[in-house]
Amino acid sequence: MGNMKTDRDVMLRMTGIRKSFADLEVLRGIDIEVRKGELLAIIGPSGSGKSTLLRCINMLETIDDGSIAIEGEFLAEKGEYVSGDKARRLLGCTGMVFQQFNLFPHMTVMENLLEAPMQVKGMKRQEILPLAKELLAKVGMSDRADYYPSQLSGGQQQRVAIARALAMKPDIMLFDEPTSALDPELTGEVLKTMRELAEEHMTMVVVTHEMAFAREAASKIIFMADGNIVEQGNPDEFFDHPREERTKAFLRNML
Amino acid sequence: MENLLHTVVLMLEGTQVTLEIFFITLLLALPIGLLASLGRISKLRPLSLLMEFYIWIMRGTPLMLQLLFVYFALPMIGVKLPDIAAALLAFTLNYAAYFAEIFRAGIQSIPKGQYEAAKTLGMTYPQTMRRIILPQVIRIVLPPVSNETINLVKDTSLIYILAMNDLLRVARTIVQREFDMTPFVVAAVFYLAMTFVLTWMFKKLEAHYGKYEN
Ligand SMILES: Nc1ncnc2c1ncn2[C@@H]1O[C@H](COP(=O)(O)OP(=O)(O)OP(=O)(O)O)[C@@H](O)[C@H]1O
Ligand SMILES: [Mg+2]
């Protein structure tokens, strides 16, 4: 097998993605490809379109043009999303973690994890409980199962949010600046959880400002500015030998 | 003493009418108000405008006028309702409008992120509303709904003008007949008892739904 990779390994492929908000063109023809088990880190200045790109993958926003294929099947083709069962099935392949956690405040940690599998997949509490417990253990939150989100620190909430997304067994995890709302001393625990996920070969797309994390955990870095991909490469090459002036200027500011 | 007992018995009958109006109005106005609020925030422009218009009329005119309209004006165009139905129609339409505004404010105070999280977990819009949004809305709207409900107890006395024998009218009749103010005091005690029970119930509800903080 070695490094031979077939097309079947491609979990997410976006081609020619364009998107405007009114007069503002936010994505100007983006192409990305993420293979199974890869962690793609997307970095770039504020307003460059990183969140929008991520949110087009799960239809929180819709593209104007281009195609999105998830595990080889079109979710959107030439700007048109598929609908109905197919859309639901493909959207089910992704899970998302938000900057603001977005846990359900009226439910305990455990209820947050059980909710979607029970409502969406129609699973019984008993069927999903073992996985839920396993996931809470994985993110180090077993002892907080009966807490409400408001009783947790930001870092703990974000780890629960990761477990909640994983409870739906997605194949691809999308992270939109998962540590940006956290105090610096709490980012470490969330990044550690994400690193562990990566080590288990979860396919991940991570928008982040954590350069150290990107360098160490990512398989590939994409640098975006003004709705374009300015430069991409493997982490060492990208951080040690950036080719574009914009990249160099951005990295100088970040490091 | 015997007189007072007699007064109380008569007034209990009046209270029954009052409670009937109160409970049926509440039972109808809450769900209708919820539907109206969903219509009001709907992306269907005509529906949203229609609900806005309805709420504007109901909140912008006196309940007394609405009662008179249903009771006296509708029969003139050939719609004759039994007394109690007419009163219930006016009360329900009026209170549903107030509840609709309370619910709308409650629903709109839920952050967008809650909808987005539910959507990325695969939940449908009805599932999201029922399981995620409305339980949080209930907690937010309980205090204003509690206020309106207590107002409703007192507003039921407006049917006085429709010549229906509610608590207030019974009291007034006895006062006029016997030149004795006691029935008014008894009426006050009855209203206070009702609002006291309601206040207590809503406190319990608020405690129940307030287990968590935002
Ligand atoms: N719903 C929206 N309506 C209008 N404009 C929007 C909307 N969402 C994003 N934008 C605009 O699109 C541009 C790209 O936004 P986006 O959130 O994708 O950037 P970002 O790279 O994620 O930035 P940040 O690092 O600050 O999160 C910005 O100029 C933003 O103001
Ligand atoms: Mg962003």
Short mmCIF file of C-alpha atoms and ligand atoms in Angstrom, two decimals:
data_model
loop_
_atom_site.label_atom_id
_atom_site.label_comp_id
_atom_site.label_asym_id
_atom_site.label_seq_id
_atom_site.Cartn_x
_atom_site.Cartn_y
_atom_site.Cartn_z
CA MET A 1 0.00 0.00 0.00
CA GLY A 2 2.63 2.53 1.13
CA ASN A 3 1.77 6.04 0.11
CA MET A 4 -0.43 4.99 -2.75
CA LYS A 5 -3.72 6.74 -2.36
CA THR A 6 -6.73 6.19 -4.52
CA ASP A 7 -9.63 8.51 -5.20
CA ARG A 8 -11.65 6.48 -2.74
CA ASP A 9 -9.61 8.04 0.04
CA VAL A 10 -10.94 11.49 -0.76
CA MET A 11 -13.42 12.37 1.98
CA LEU A 12 -14.13 15.94 0.95
CA ARG A 13 -13.54 17.68 -2.34
CA MET A 14 -14.56 21.23 -3.03
CA THR A 15 -13.99 22.69 -6.48
CA GLY A 16 -14.47 26.21 -7.79
CA ILE A 17 -16.39 27.35 -4.74
CA ARG A 18 -17.81 30.84 -5.10
CA LYS A 19 -19.94 32.69 -2.61
CA SER A 20 -21.09 36.29 -2.23
CA PHE A 21 -22.98 38.12 0.46
CA ALA A 22 -24.82 40.81 -1.51
CA ASP A 23 -22.05 42.71 -3.30
CA LEU A 24 -19.22 41.21 -1.31
CA GLU A 25 -17.53 38.22 -2.89
CA VAL A 26 -16.31 36.18 0.06
CA LEU A 27 -15.13 33.01 -1.71
CA ARG A 28 -13.57 33.45 -5.13
CA GLY A 29 -13.05 30.00 -6.53
CA ILE A 30 -11.74 27.74 -3.79
CA ASP A 31 -10.47 24.19 -4.42
CA ILE A 32 -9.69 21.88 -1.55
CA GLU A 33 -9.31 18.16 -1.09
CA VAL A 34 -9.19 16.29 2.19
CA ARG A 35 -8.22 12.64 2.37
CA LYS A 36 -9.19 10.09 4.89
CA GLY A 37 -7.47 10.65 8.23
CA GLU A 38 -6.01 13.99 7.21
CA LEU A 39 -6.20 17.14 9.27
CA LEU A 40 -6.52 20.19 7.07
CA ALA A 41 -5.78 23.42 8.89
CA ILE A 42 -7.15 26.62 7.37
CA ILE A 43 -5.51 29.83 8.50
CA GLY A 44 -5.76 33.41 7.38
CA PRO A 45 -6.63 36.94 8.46
CA SER A 46 -10.05 37.91 9.79
CA GLY A 47 -12.69 38.24 7.10
CA SER A 48 -10.83 36.08 4.58
CA GLY A 49 -13.77 33.66 4.28
CA LYS A 50 -12.59 30.74 6.42
CA SER A 51 -15.79 30.34 8.41
CA THR A 52 -17.94 30.80 5.34
CA LEU A 53 -16.04 28.06 3.52
CA LEU A 54 -16.52 25.67 6.43
CA ARG A 55 -20.20 26.56 6.80
CA CYS A 56 -20.87 25.84 3.13
CA ILE A 57 -19.87 22.22 3.75
CA ASN A 58 -22.83 21.63 6.06
CA MET A 59 -25.24 24.07 4.43
CA LEU A 60 -25.23 26.64 7.20
CA GLU A 61 -24.42 28.80 4.19
CA THR A 62 -24.96 27.92 0.55
CA ILE A 63 -22.49 28.28 -2.30
CA ASP A 64 -23.28 30.24 -5.43
CA ASP A 65 -21.07 28.19 -7.70
CA GLY A 66 -18.78 25.19 -7.59
CA SER A 67 -19.15 21.64 -6.37
CA ILE A 68 -18.87 19.84 -3.07
CA ALA A 69 -18.41 16.09 -2.94
CA ILE A 70 -18.47 14.16 0.32
CA GLU A 71 -17.00 10.67 0.13
CA GLY A 72 -17.35 10.74 -3.62
CA GLU A 73 -20.98 11.84 -3.77
CA PHE A 74 -22.09 15.30 -4.78
CA LEU A 75 -23.66 17.35 -2.02
CA ALA A 76 -23.63 20.31 -4.37
CA GLU A 77 -22.94 20.39 -8.07
CA LYS A 78 -22.48 23.58 -10.11
CA GLY A 79 -23.83 25.64 -7.23
CA GLU A 80 -26.93 23.50 -6.65
CA TYR A 81 -27.27 21.46 -3.48
CA VAL A 82 -28.98 18.10 -3.60
CA SER A 83 -32.05 17.77 -1.39
CA GLY A 84 -34.11 15.31 0.60
CA ASP A 85 -32.73 12.04 1.91
CA LYS A 86 -29.49 12.31 -0.03
CA ALA A 87 -28.74 15.73 1.43
CA ARG A 88 -29.60 14.49 4.90
CA ARG A 89 -27.36 11.46 4.51
CA LEU A 90 -24.40 13.47 3.23
CA LEU A 91 -24.82 16.16 5.88
CA GLY A 92 -24.79 13.36 8.43
CA CYS A 93 -21.23 12.57 7.36
CA THR A 94 -20.00 15.80 8.94
CA GLY A 95 -20.01 17.07 12.49
CA MET A 96 -19.27 20.63 13.54
CA VAL A 97 -17.69 22.34 16.52
CA PHE A 98 -18.31 26.06 16.92
CA GLN A 99 -16.32 28.88 18.40
CA GLN A 100 -19.15 29.57 20.88
CA PHE A 101 -19.68 25.86 21.80
CA ASN A 102 -23.46 26.14 21.34
CA LEU A 103 -24.30 23.46 23.85
CA PHE A 104 -27.99 23.15 24.70
CA PRO A 105 -28.15 25.03 28.02
CA HIS A 106 -31.36 23.37 29.24
CA MET A 107 -29.89 19.88 29.01
CA THR A 108 -27.23 18.19 31.07
CA VAL A 109 -23.97 17.13 29.49
CA MET A 110 -25.28 13.60 29.01
CA GLU A 111 -28.58 14.82 27.54
CA ASN A 112 -26.64 17.00 25.12
CA LEU A 113 -24.92 13.86 23.83
CA LEU A 114 -28.03 11.69 23.69
CA GLU A 115 -30.35 14.22 22.06
CA ALA A 116 -29.42 13.97 18.39
CA PRO A 117 -28.87 10.18 18.23
CA MET A 118 -32.27 9.67 19.85
CA GLN A 119 -34.17 12.30 17.84
CA VAL A 120 -32.45 11.97 14.49
CA LYS A 121 -31.49 8.30 14.40
CA GLY A 122 -34.39 7.15 16.55
CA MET A 123 -32.04 5.23 18.83
CA LYS A 124 -33.11 4.23 22.31
CA ARG A 125 -31.39 5.75 25.31
CA GLN A 126 -29.94 2.37 26.25
CA GLU A 127 -28.52 1.83 22.77
CA ILE A 128 -26.63 5.10 22.66
CA LEU A 129 -25.58 5.26 26.32
CA PRO A 130 -22.42 3.13 25.99
CA LEU A 131 -21.05 5.27 23.16
CA ALA A 132 -22.00 8.46 25.00
CA LYS A 133 -20.15 7.33 28.12
CA GLU A 134 -17.15 6.28 26.08
CA LEU A 135 -17.05 9.69 24.38
CA LEU A 136 -17.33 11.56 27.67
CA ALA A 137 -14.44 9.49 28.99
CA LYS A 138 -12.46 10.27 25.86
CA VAL A 139 -12.85 14.03 26.33
CA GLY A 140 -12.22 13.69 30.06
CA MET A 141 -15.73 14.68 31.15
CA SER A 142 -17.07 11.46 32.68
CA ASP A 143 -17.46 13.04 36.09
CA ARG A 144 -19.53 15.92 34.70
CA ALA A 145 -22.28 13.94 32.92
CA ASP A 146 -25.05 15.42 35.08
CA TYR A 147 -23.81 19.01 35.02
CA TYR A 148 -25.49 21.76 33.06
CA PRO A 149 -23.32 23.64 30.54
CA SER A 150 -23.46 26.80 32.66
CA GLN A 151 -21.71 24.89 35.43
CA LEU A 152 -18.70 24.14 33.24
CA SER A 153 -15.67 26.15 32.17
CA GLY A 154 -15.37 27.16 28.52
CA GLY A 155 -12.80 24.47 27.88
CA GLN A 156 -15.01 21.82 29.42
CA GLN A 157 -17.99 23.02 27.40
CA GLN A 158 -16.00 22.81 24.20
CA ARG A 159 -14.87 19.27 24.99
CA VAL A 160 -18.50 18.30 25.58
CA ALA A 161 -19.40 19.94 22.26
CA ILE A 162 -16.78 17.77 20.56
CA ALA A 163 -18.21 14.66 22.21
CA ARG A 164 -21.73 15.71 21.21
CA ALA A 165 -20.72 15.99 17.56
CA LEU A 166 -18.90 12.64 17.73
CA ALA A 167 -21.99 10.94 19.15
CA MET A 168 -23.52 11.17 15.66
CA LYS A 169 -20.52 9.19 14.33
CA PRO A 170 -19.48 11.64 11.63
CA ASP A 171 -16.72 10.76 9.18
CA ILE A 172 -15.47 14.33 8.95
CA MET A 173 -15.21 16.81 11.80
CA LEU A 174 -15.32 20.55 11.07
CA PHE A 175 -13.91 22.97 13.65
CA ASP A 176 -14.42 26.73 13.41
CA GLU A 177 -11.89 28.40 15.70
CA PRO A 178 -12.70 26.02 18.54
CA THR A 179 -10.37 27.75 21.00
CA SER A 180 -10.85 31.40 20.09
CA ALA A 181 -13.48 32.03 22.77
CA LEU A 182 -11.34 30.45 25.49
CA ASP A 183 -8.99 31.90 28.03
CA PRO A 184 -5.43 31.02 27.04
CA GLU A 185 -5.01 28.57 29.92
CA LEU A 186 -8.02 26.58 28.69
CA THR A 187 -7.07 26.24 25.03
CA GLY A 188 -4.57 23.49 25.80
CA GLU A 189 -7.12 20.95 27.00
CA VAL A 190 -9.28 21.42 23.89
CA LEU A 191 -6.29 21.21 21.54
CA LYS A 192 -5.20 18.05 23.33
CA THR A 193 -8.62 16.48 22.69
CA MET A 194 -8.37 17.45 19.03
CA ARG A 195 -4.86 16.06 18.76
CA GLU A 196 -6.06 12.76 20.17
CA LEU A 197 -8.85 12.68 17.60
CA ALA A 198 -6.31 13.28 14.86
CA GLU A 199 -4.18 10.46 16.18
CA GLU A 200 -7.17 8.16 15.82
CA HIS A 201 -7.26 9.19 12.16
CA MET A 202 -10.42 11.21 12.29
CA THR A 203 -10.68 13.33 9.15
CA MET A 204 -10.70 16.96 10.27
CA VAL A 205 -10.95 20.44 8.81
CA VAL A 206 -9.86 23.01 11.36
CA VAL A 207 -10.03 26.77 11.06
CA THR A 208 -7.60 28.06 13.65
CA HIS A 209 -5.31 30.82 14.80
CA GLU A 210 -3.22 28.36 16.84
CA MET A 211 -0.11 28.17 14.69
CA ALA A 212 1.75 25.77 16.95
CA PHE A 213 -1.17 23.36 16.84
CA ALA A 214 -1.51 23.67 13.07
CA ARG A 215 2.16 23.02 12.54
CA GLU A 216 2.28 20.00 14.76
CA ALA A 217 -1.08 18.33 14.11
CA ALA A 218 -2.01 19.23 10.53
CA SER A 219 -1.30 17.13 7.46
CA LYS A 220 -1.77 20.18 5.27
CA ILE A 221 -2.09 23.92 5.73
CA ILE A 222 -4.14 26.26 3.61
CA PHE A 223 -3.62 29.99 3.88
CA MET A 224 -6.57 32.09 2.76
CA ALA A 225 -6.85 35.81 2.15
CA ASP A 226 -9.66 37.81 0.54
CA GLY A 227 -11.57 34.71 -0.47
CA ASN A 228 -8.64 33.06 -2.24
CA ILE A 229 -6.24 30.32 -1.32
CA VAL A 230 -2.95 32.16 -1.36
CA GLU A 231 -0.71 29.26 -0.50
CA GLN A 232 -0.87 25.68 0.69
CA GLY A 233 1.53 22.96 1.66
CA ASN A 234 2.62 20.54 4.31
CA PRO A 235 3.26 22.22 7.67
CA ASP A 236 7.06 22.22 7.73
CA GLU A 237 7.39 23.52 4.21
CA PHE A 238 4.63 26.05 4.78
CA PHE A 239 5.98 27.49 8.01
CA ASP A 240 9.69 27.24 7.21
CA HIS A 241 9.66 28.27 3.58
CA PRO A 242 6.54 30.29 2.75
CA ARG A 243 6.69 31.40 -0.88
CA GLU A 244 4.14 34.21 -1.05
CA GLU A 245 4.69 37.69 0.40
CA ARG A 246 1.20 37.69 1.96
CA THR A 247 1.95 34.45 3.75
CA LYS A 248 5.24 35.75 5.05
CA ALA A 249 3.62 38.96 6.33
CA PHE A 250 0.82 37.01 8.00
CA LEU A 251 3.20 34.56 9.68
CA ARG A 252 5.42 37.37 10.89
CA ASN A 253 2.41 38.85 12.66
CA MET A 254 1.30 35.55 14.13
CA LEU A 255 4.55 34.15 15.45
CA MET B 1 -74.11 35.46 59.60
CA GLU B 2 -76.57 33.40 57.62
CA ASN B 3 -76.80 36.31 55.26
CA LEU B 4 -73.09 36.28 54.67
CA LEU B 5 -73.20 32.58 53.97
CA HIS B 6 -75.92 33.14 51.43
CA THR B 7 -73.88 35.91 49.82
CA VAL B 8 -70.86 33.66 49.61
CA VAL B 9 -72.86 30.85 48.00
CA LEU B 10 -74.23 33.21 45.36
CA MET B 11 -70.79 34.58 44.75
CA LEU B 12 -69.29 31.14 44.38
CA GLU B 13 -71.68 30.65 41.49
CA GLY B 14 -70.41 33.89 40.00
CA THR B 15 -66.86 32.70 40.56
CA GLN B 16 -67.62 29.63 38.51
CA VAL B 17 -68.43 31.79 35.47
CA THR B 18 -65.28 33.81 36.06
CA LEU B 19 -63.13 30.69 36.31
CA GLU B 20 -64.74 29.20 33.24
CA ILE B 21 -63.87 32.24 31.16
CA PHE B 22 -60.40 32.33 32.67
CA PHE B 23 -59.46 28.71 32.09
CA ILE B 24 -60.94 28.31 28.63
CA THR B 25 -59.36 31.58 27.47
CA LEU B 26 -55.97 30.51 28.80
CA LEU B 27 -56.28 27.05 27.27
CA LEU B 28 -57.06 28.51 23.85
CA ALA B 29 -54.96 31.66 23.90
CA LEU B 30 -51.64 29.98 24.77
CA PRO B 31 -51.49 27.58 21.77
CA ILE B 32 -53.06 30.14 19.41
CA GLY B 33 -50.56 32.72 20.64
CA LEU B 34 -47.73 30.27 19.97
CA LEU B 35 -48.94 29.61 16.43
CA ALA B 36 -49.42 33.35 15.86
CA SER B 37 -45.86 34.04 17.04
CA LEU B 38 -44.49 31.38 14.68
CA GLY B 39 -46.51 32.97 11.89
CA ARG B 40 -45.22 36.38 12.87
CA ILE B 41 -41.55 35.29 12.58
CA SER B 42 -42.22 33.14 9.51
CA LYS B 43 -40.32 33.91 6.31
CA LEU B 44 -43.66 33.74 4.46
CA ARG B 45 -44.17 37.46 4.06
CA PRO B 46 -48.00 37.46 3.73
CA LEU B 47 -48.43 35.27 6.80
CA SER B 48 -46.03 37.38 8.82
CA LEU B 49 -47.79 40.60 7.77
CA LEU B 50 -51.21 39.16 8.54
CA MET B 51 -50.09 38.19 12.05
CA GLU B 52 -48.48 41.57 12.58
CA PHE B 53 -51.77 43.23 11.60
CA TYR B 54 -53.80 40.99 13.90
CA ILE B 55 -51.49 41.65 16.84
CA TRP B 56 -51.51 45.37 16.11
CA ILE B 57 -55.32 45.54 16.16
CA MET B 58 -55.67 43.46 19.32
CA ARG B 59 -53.04 45.31 21.29
CA GLY B 60 -53.94 48.72 19.93
CA THR B 61 -57.61 48.74 20.91
CA PRO B 62 -59.26 48.30 24.32
CA LEU B 63 -60.38 44.81 25.27
CA MET B 64 -63.66 46.38 26.34
CA LEU B 65 -64.25 47.65 22.80
CA GLN B 66 -63.40 44.21 21.37
CA LEU B 67 -65.91 42.60 23.73
CA LEU B 68 -68.62 45.05 22.73
CA PHE B 69 -67.80 44.51 19.09
CA VAL B 70 -68.14 40.73 19.27
CA TYR B 71 -71.22 40.97 21.46
CA PHE B 72 -73.18 43.71 19.73
CA ALA B 73 -71.68 44.37 16.30
CA LEU B 74 -71.31 40.80 15.06
CA PRO B 75 -75.03 40.01 15.47
CA MET B 76 -75.79 43.00 13.22
CA ILE B 77 -73.96 41.27 10.39
CA GLY B 78 -75.77 38.05 11.16
CA VAL B 79 -73.26 36.35 13.46
CA LYS B 80 -75.09 35.58 16.68
CA LEU B 81 -73.03 33.75 19.27
CA PRO B 82 -74.17 32.53 22.67
CA ASP B 83 -73.07 34.96 25.41
CA ILE B 84 -70.30 32.82 26.78
CA ALA B 85 -68.94 32.01 23.32
CA ALA B 86 -68.87 35.69 22.40
CA ALA B 87 -66.96 36.54 25.55
CA LEU B 88 -64.53 33.65 24.99
CA LEU B 89 -63.93 34.68 21.38
CA ALA B 90 -63.03 38.22 22.34
CA PHE B 91 -60.85 37.21 25.30
CA THR B 92 -59.04 34.50 23.36
CA LEU B 93 -58.26 36.68 20.35
CA ASN B 94 -57.05 39.47 22.62
CA TYR B 95 -54.89 37.37 24.91
CA ALA B 96 -53.49 35.26 22.08
CA ALA B 97 -52.13 38.48 20.59
CA TYR B 98 -50.37 39.43 23.82
CA PHE B 99 -49.00 35.91 24.23
CA ALA B 100 -47.84 35.96 20.60
CA GLU B 101 -45.70 39.03 21.26
CA ILE B 102 -44.26 37.48 24.41
CA PHE B 103 -43.44 34.24 22.59
CA ARG B 104 -41.95 36.09 19.63
CA ALA B 105 -39.60 38.05 21.87
CA GLY B 106 -38.71 34.81 23.67
CA ILE B 107 -38.02 32.87 20.49
CA GLN B 108 -35.96 35.67 19.01
CA SER B 109 -33.81 35.90 22.12
CA ILE B 110 -32.48 32.37 21.53
CA PRO B 111 -29.05 32.67 19.90
CA LYS B 112 -28.66 31.62 16.26
CA GLY B 113 -26.01 29.15 17.37
CA GLN B 114 -28.66 26.93 18.96
CA TYR B 115 -30.39 26.47 15.60
CA GLU B 116 -27.06 25.93 13.88
CA ALA B 117 -25.90 23.33 16.39
CA ALA B 118 -29.19 21.45 16.04
CA LYS B 119 -28.97 21.62 12.26
CA THR B 120 -25.42 20.31 12.10
CA LEU B 121 -26.53 17.43 14.33
CA GLY B 122 -29.14 16.56 11.72
CA MET B 123 -32.23 17.76 13.55
CA THR B 124 -35.19 18.96 11.50
CA TYR B 125 -36.89 22.33 12.06
CA PRO B 126 -39.83 20.83 14.01
CA GLN B 127 -37.44 18.77 16.15
CA THR B 128 -35.30 21.83 16.76
CA MET B 129 -38.28 23.92 17.82
CA ARG B 130 -39.82 21.27 20.03
CA ARG B 131 -36.69 19.94 21.71
CA ILE B 132 -34.21 22.83 21.68
CA ILE B 133 -35.86 26.20 21.20
CA LEU B 134 -39.26 26.03 22.93
CA PRO B 135 -38.01 24.54 26.23
CA GLN B 136 -35.60 27.48 26.49
CA VAL B 137 -38.32 29.90 25.42
CA ILE B 138 -40.66 28.63 28.16
CA ARG B 139 -38.16 29.58 30.79
CA ILE B 140 -37.73 33.05 29.34
CA VAL B 141 -41.43 33.76 28.86
CA LEU B 142 -42.71 32.39 32.17
CA PRO B 143 -42.48 35.72 34.06
CA PRO B 144 -44.30 37.79 31.39
CA VAL B 145 -46.84 34.99 30.80
CA SER B 146 -47.40 34.91 34.54
CA ASN B 147 -48.14 38.65 34.49
CA GLU B 148 -50.60 38.34 31.64
CA THR B 149 -52.33 35.40 33.28
CA ILE B 150 -52.89 37.38 36.44
CA ASN B 151 -54.17 40.27 34.33
CA LEU B 152 -56.60 37.85 32.73
CA VAL B 153 -58.11 36.93 36.09
CA LYS B 154 -58.90 40.58 36.64
CA ASP B 155 -59.89 41.28 33.04
CA THR B 156 -62.59 38.61 33.22
CA SER B 157 -64.55 41.18 35.24
CA LEU B 158 -65.05 43.10 31.98
CA ILE B 159 -67.81 40.67 31.02
CA TYR B 160 -69.76 42.64 33.59
CA ILE B 161 -70.86 44.83 30.72
CA LEU B 162 -72.23 41.83 28.83
CA ALA B 163 -74.73 41.13 31.60
CA MET B 164 -73.20 37.77 32.40
CA ASN B 165 -73.32 36.71 36.02
CA ASP B 166 -69.66 36.59 36.82
CA LEU B 167 -68.19 37.22 40.25
CA LEU B 168 -68.19 41.00 39.96
CA ARG B 169 -71.74 41.26 38.65
CA VAL B 170 -73.13 38.98 41.34
CA ALA B 171 -71.42 41.11 43.97
CA ARG B 172 -72.80 44.29 42.47
CA THR B 173 -76.34 42.85 42.34
CA ILE B 174 -76.31 41.90 46.00
CA VAL B 175 -74.84 45.26 47.00
CA GLN B 176 -77.61 47.08 45.18
CA ARG B 177 -80.33 44.87 46.63
CA GLU B 178 -79.22 44.89 50.25
CA PHE B 179 -77.36 48.19 50.64
CA ASP B 180 -74.40 46.28 52.08
CA MET B 181 -70.80 46.62 50.95
CA THR B 182 -69.71 43.20 52.20
CA PRO B 183 -70.06 41.49 48.79
CA PHE B 184 -67.42 43.82 47.33
CA VAL B 185 -65.04 42.83 50.09
CA VAL B 186 -65.84 39.17 49.50
CA ALA B 187 -65.26 39.66 45.77
CA ALA B 188 -61.88 41.25 46.48
CA VAL B 189 -60.96 38.29 48.66
CA PHE B 190 -61.98 35.87 45.90
CA TYR B 191 -59.91 37.67 43.26
CA LEU B 192 -56.96 37.81 45.62
CA ALA B 193 -57.29 34.09 46.31
CA MET B 194 -57.23 33.32 42.60
CA THR B 195 -54.23 35.52 41.85
CA PHE B 196 -52.46 34.15 44.92
CA VAL B 197 -52.84 30.57 43.71
CA LEU B 198 -51.64 31.56 40.23
CA THR B 199 -48.63 33.43 41.58
CA TRP B 200 -47.71 30.40 43.63
CA MET B 201 -48.09 28.05 40.65
CA PHE B 202 -45.93 30.20 38.42
CA LYS B 203 -43.27 30.40 41.10
CA LYS B 204 -43.18 26.60 41.13
CA LEU B 205 -43.00 26.49 37.34
CA GLU B 206 -40.22 29.07 37.26
CA ALA B 207 -38.27 27.05 39.80
CA HIS B 208 -38.80 23.90 37.74
CA TYR B 209 -37.67 25.45 34.46
CA GLY B 210 -34.95 27.49 36.11
CA LYS B 211 -32.78 24.54 37.10
CA TYR B 212 -30.16 25.68 34.65
CA GLU B 213 -28.68 29.09 33.94
CA ASN B 214 -27.83 30.50 30.58
N1 LIG C 1 -24.22 36.24 6.99
C1 LIG C 1 -23.41 37.17 6.44
N2 LIG C 1 -23.95 38.23 5.79
C2 LIG C 1 -23.15 39.16 5.23
N3 LIG C 1 -21.81 39.13 5.25
C3 LIG C 1 -21.22 38.10 5.89
C4 LIG C 1 -21.99 37.07 6.51
N4 LIG C 1 -21.13 36.18 7.06
C5 LIG C 1 -19.89 36.62 6.78
N5 LIG C 1 -19.93 37.79 6.08
C6 LIG C 1 -18.77 38.54 5.58
O1 LIG C 1 -18.00 37.67 4.77
C7 LIG C 1 -16.62 37.90 4.98
C8 LIG C 1 -15.95 36.60 5.37
O2 LIG C 1 -16.43 36.23 6.63
P1 LIG C 1 -15.94 34.93 7.41
O3 LIG C 1 -16.70 34.87 8.66
O4 LIG C 1 -16.03 33.76 6.50
O5 LIG C 1 -14.42 35.27 7.68
P2 LIG C 1 -13.37 34.51 8.59
O6 LIG C 1 -12.19 34.25 7.71
O7 LIG C 1 -14.01 33.35 9.23
O8 LIG C 1 -12.98 35.62 9.64
P3 LIG C 1 -12.64 35.46 11.22
O9 LIG C 1 -11.21 35.03 11.33
O10 LIG C 1 -12.85 36.84 11.76
O11 LIG C 1 -13.61 34.48 11.78
C9 LIG C 1 -16.50 38.97 6.03
O12 LIG C 1 -16.26 40.21 5.36
C10 LIG C 1 -17.84 38.98 6.70
O13 LIG C 1 -18.17 40.27 7.15
MG MG C 2 -14.54 32.90 11.24
#
